[in-house]
Coordinates of N, CA, C and O in Angstrom, one line a residue:
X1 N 40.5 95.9 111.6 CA 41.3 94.9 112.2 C 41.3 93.7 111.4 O 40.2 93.3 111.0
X2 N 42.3 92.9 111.0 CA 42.7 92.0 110.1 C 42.9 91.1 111.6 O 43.0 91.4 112.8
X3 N 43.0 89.6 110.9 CA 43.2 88.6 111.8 C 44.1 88.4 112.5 O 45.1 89.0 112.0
X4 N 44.4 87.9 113.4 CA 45.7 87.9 114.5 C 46.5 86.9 113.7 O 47.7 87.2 113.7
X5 N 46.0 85.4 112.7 CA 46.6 84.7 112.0 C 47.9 85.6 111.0 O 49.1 85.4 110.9
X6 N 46.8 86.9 110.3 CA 47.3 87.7 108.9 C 48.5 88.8 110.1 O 49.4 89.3 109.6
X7 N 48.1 88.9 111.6 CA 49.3 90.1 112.0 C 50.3 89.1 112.3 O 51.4 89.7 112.1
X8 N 50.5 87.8 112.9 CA 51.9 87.2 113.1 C 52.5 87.2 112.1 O 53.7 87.6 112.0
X9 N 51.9 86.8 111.1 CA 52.8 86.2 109.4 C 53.6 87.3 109.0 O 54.8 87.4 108.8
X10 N 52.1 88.5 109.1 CA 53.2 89.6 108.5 C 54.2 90.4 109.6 O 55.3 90.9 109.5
X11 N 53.4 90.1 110.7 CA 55.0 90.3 111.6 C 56.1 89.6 111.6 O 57.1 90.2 112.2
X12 N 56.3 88.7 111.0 CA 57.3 87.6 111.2 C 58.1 87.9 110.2 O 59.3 88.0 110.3
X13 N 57.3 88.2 108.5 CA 57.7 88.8 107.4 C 58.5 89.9 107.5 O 59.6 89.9 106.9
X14 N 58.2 91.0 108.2 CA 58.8 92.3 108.1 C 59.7 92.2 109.3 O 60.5 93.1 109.4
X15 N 59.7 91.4 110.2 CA 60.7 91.3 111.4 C 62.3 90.7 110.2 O 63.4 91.2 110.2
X16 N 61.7 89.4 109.3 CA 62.5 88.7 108.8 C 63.5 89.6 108.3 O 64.7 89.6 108.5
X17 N 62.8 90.5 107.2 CA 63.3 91.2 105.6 C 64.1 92.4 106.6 O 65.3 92.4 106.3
X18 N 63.8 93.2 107.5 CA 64.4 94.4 108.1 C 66.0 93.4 108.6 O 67.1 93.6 108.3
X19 N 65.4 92.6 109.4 CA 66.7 91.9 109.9 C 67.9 91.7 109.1 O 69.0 92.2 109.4
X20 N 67.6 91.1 107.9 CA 68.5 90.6 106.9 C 68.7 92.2 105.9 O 69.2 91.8 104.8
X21 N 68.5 93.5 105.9 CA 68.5 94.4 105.5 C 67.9 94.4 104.0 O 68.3 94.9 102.9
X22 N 66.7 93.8 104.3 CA 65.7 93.7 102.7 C 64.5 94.9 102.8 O 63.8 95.4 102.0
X23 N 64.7 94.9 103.8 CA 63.5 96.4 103.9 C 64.1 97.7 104.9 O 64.9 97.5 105.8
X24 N 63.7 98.7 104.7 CA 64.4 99.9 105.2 C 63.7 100.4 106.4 O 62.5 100.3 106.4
X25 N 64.3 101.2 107.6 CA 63.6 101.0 108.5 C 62.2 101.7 108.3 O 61.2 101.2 108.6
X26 N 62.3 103.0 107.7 CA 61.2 104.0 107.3 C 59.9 103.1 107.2 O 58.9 103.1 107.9
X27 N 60.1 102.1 106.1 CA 59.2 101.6 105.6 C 58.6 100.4 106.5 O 57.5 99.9 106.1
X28 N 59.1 99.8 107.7 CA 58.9 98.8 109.0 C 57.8 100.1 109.5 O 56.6 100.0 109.5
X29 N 58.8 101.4 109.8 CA 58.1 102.0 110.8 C 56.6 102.3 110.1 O 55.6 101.9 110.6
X30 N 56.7 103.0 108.9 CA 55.3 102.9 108.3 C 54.3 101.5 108.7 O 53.1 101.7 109.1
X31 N 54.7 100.7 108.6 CA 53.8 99.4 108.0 C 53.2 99.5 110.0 O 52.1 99.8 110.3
X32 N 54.0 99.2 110.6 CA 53.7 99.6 112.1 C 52.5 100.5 112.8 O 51.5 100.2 113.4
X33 N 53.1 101.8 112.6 CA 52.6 102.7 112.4 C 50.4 102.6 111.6 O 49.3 103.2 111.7
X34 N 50.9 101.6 111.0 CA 49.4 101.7 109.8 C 48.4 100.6 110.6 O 47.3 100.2 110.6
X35 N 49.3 100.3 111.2 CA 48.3 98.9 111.9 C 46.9 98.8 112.8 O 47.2 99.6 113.7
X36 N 46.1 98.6 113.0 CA 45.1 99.0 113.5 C 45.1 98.4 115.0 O 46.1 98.5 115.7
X37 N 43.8 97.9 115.5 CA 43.5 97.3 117.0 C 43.5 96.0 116.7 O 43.6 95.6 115.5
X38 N 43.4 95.0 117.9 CA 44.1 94.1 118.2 C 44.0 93.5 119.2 O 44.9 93.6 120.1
X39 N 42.9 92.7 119.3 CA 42.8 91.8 120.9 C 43.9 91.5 121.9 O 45.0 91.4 121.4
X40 N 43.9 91.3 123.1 CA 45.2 90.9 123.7 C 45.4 89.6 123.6 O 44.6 88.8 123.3
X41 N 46.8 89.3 123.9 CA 48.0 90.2 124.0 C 48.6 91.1 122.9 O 49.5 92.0 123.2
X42 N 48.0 90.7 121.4 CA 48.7 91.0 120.8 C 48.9 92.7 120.9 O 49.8 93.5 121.0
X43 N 47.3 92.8 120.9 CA 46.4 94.7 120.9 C 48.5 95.4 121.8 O 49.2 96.2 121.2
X44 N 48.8 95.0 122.8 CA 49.4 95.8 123.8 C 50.6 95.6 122.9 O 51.2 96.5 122.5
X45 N 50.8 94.5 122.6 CA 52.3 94.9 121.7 C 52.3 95.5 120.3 O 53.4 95.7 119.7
X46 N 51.1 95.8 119.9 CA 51.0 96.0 118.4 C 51.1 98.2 119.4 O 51.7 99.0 118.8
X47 N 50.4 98.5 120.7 CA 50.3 99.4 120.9 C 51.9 100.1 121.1 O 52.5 101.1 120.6
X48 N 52.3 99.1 121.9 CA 54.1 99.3 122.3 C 55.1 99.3 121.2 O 56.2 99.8 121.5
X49 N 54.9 98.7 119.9 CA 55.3 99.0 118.6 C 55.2 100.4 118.1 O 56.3 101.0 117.9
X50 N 54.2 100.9 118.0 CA 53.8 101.8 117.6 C 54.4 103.2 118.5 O 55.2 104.1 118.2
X51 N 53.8 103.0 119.7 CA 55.0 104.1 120.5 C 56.2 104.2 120.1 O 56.8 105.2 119.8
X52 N 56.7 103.1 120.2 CA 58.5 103.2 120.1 C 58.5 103.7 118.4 O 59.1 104.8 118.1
X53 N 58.2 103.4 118.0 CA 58.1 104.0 116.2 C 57.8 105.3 116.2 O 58.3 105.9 115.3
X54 N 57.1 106.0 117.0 CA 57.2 107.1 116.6 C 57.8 108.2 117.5 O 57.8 109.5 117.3
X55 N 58.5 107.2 118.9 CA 59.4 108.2 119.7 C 60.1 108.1 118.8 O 59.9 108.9 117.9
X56 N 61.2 107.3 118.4 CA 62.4 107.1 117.8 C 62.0 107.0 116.0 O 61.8 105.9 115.5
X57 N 62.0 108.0 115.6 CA 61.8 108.2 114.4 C 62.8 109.0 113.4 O 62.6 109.4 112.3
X58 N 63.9 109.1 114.2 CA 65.1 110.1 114.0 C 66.1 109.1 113.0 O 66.2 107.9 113.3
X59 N 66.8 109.7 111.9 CA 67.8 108.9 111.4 C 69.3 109.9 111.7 O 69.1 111.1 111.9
X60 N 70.1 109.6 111.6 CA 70.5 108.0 111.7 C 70.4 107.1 113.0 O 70.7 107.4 114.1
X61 N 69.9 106.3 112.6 CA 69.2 105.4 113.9 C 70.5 104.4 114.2 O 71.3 104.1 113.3
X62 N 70.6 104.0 115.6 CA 72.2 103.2 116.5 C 71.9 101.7 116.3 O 70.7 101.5 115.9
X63 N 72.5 101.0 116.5 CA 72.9 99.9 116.2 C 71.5 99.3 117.5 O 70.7 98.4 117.4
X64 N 71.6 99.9 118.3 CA 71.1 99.7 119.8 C 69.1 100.1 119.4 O 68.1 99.5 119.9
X65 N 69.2 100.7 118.7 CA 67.6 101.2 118.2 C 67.4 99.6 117.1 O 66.6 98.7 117.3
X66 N 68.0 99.8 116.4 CA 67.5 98.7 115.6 C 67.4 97.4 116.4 O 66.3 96.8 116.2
X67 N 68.4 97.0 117.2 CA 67.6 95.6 118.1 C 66.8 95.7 118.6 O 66.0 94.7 118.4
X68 N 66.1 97.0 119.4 CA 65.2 96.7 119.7 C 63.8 96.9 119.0 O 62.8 96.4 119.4
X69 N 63.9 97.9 117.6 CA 63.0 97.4 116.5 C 62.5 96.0 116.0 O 61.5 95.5 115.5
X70 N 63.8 95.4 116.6 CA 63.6 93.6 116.3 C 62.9 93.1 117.0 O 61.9 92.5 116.6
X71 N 63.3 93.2 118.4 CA 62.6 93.1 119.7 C 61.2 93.2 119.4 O 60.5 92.2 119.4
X72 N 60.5 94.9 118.9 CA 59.0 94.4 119.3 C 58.3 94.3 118.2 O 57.1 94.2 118.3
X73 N 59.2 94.3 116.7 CA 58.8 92.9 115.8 C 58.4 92.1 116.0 O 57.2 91.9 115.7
X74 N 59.2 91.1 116.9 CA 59.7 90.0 117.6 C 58.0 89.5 118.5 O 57.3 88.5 118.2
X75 N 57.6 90.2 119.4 CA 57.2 90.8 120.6 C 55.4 90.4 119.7 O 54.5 89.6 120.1
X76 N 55.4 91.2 118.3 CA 54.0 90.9 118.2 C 53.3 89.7 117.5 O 52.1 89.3 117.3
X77 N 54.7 89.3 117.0 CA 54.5 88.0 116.5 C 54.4 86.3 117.4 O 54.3 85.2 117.0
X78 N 54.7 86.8 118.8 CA 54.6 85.8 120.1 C 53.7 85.5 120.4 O 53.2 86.2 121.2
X79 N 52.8 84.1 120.0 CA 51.8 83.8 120.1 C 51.0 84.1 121.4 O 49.8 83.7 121.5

């Protein structure tokens, strides 16, 4: 478990670069996916990330899947 300081930043990072199409989704879902535990609140959103990442893991991914990739980017980086 890394600090809750080091998971907003890099949430915020990889929410940013996916948005602007600087990182590919594979590699969000990885980084997600790798993340460990996590005190609350963040623990339940870093958990709810990780589900949705690996129900929806299918390409080609809808316009409609990617917002809400953003969304729980978004979601774990909320203080």
């Amino acid at each position: 478990m890394k600090s809750i300081n080091d998971l907003v930043a890099s949430a915020k990072t990889v929410c940013d670069r996916y948005r602007a199409g600087r990182m590919e989704r594979e590699t969000v879902r990885e980084w997600v996916l790798g993340l460990g535990a996590y005190p609350s609140p963040h623990g339940e959103r870093v958990r709810e990330a990780m589900e949705w990442f690996r129900l929806h893991s299918r390409e080609p991914v809808s316009e409609e899947i990617v917002r809400v990739d953003i969304d729980r980017l978004q979601a774990i980086s909320v203080p």
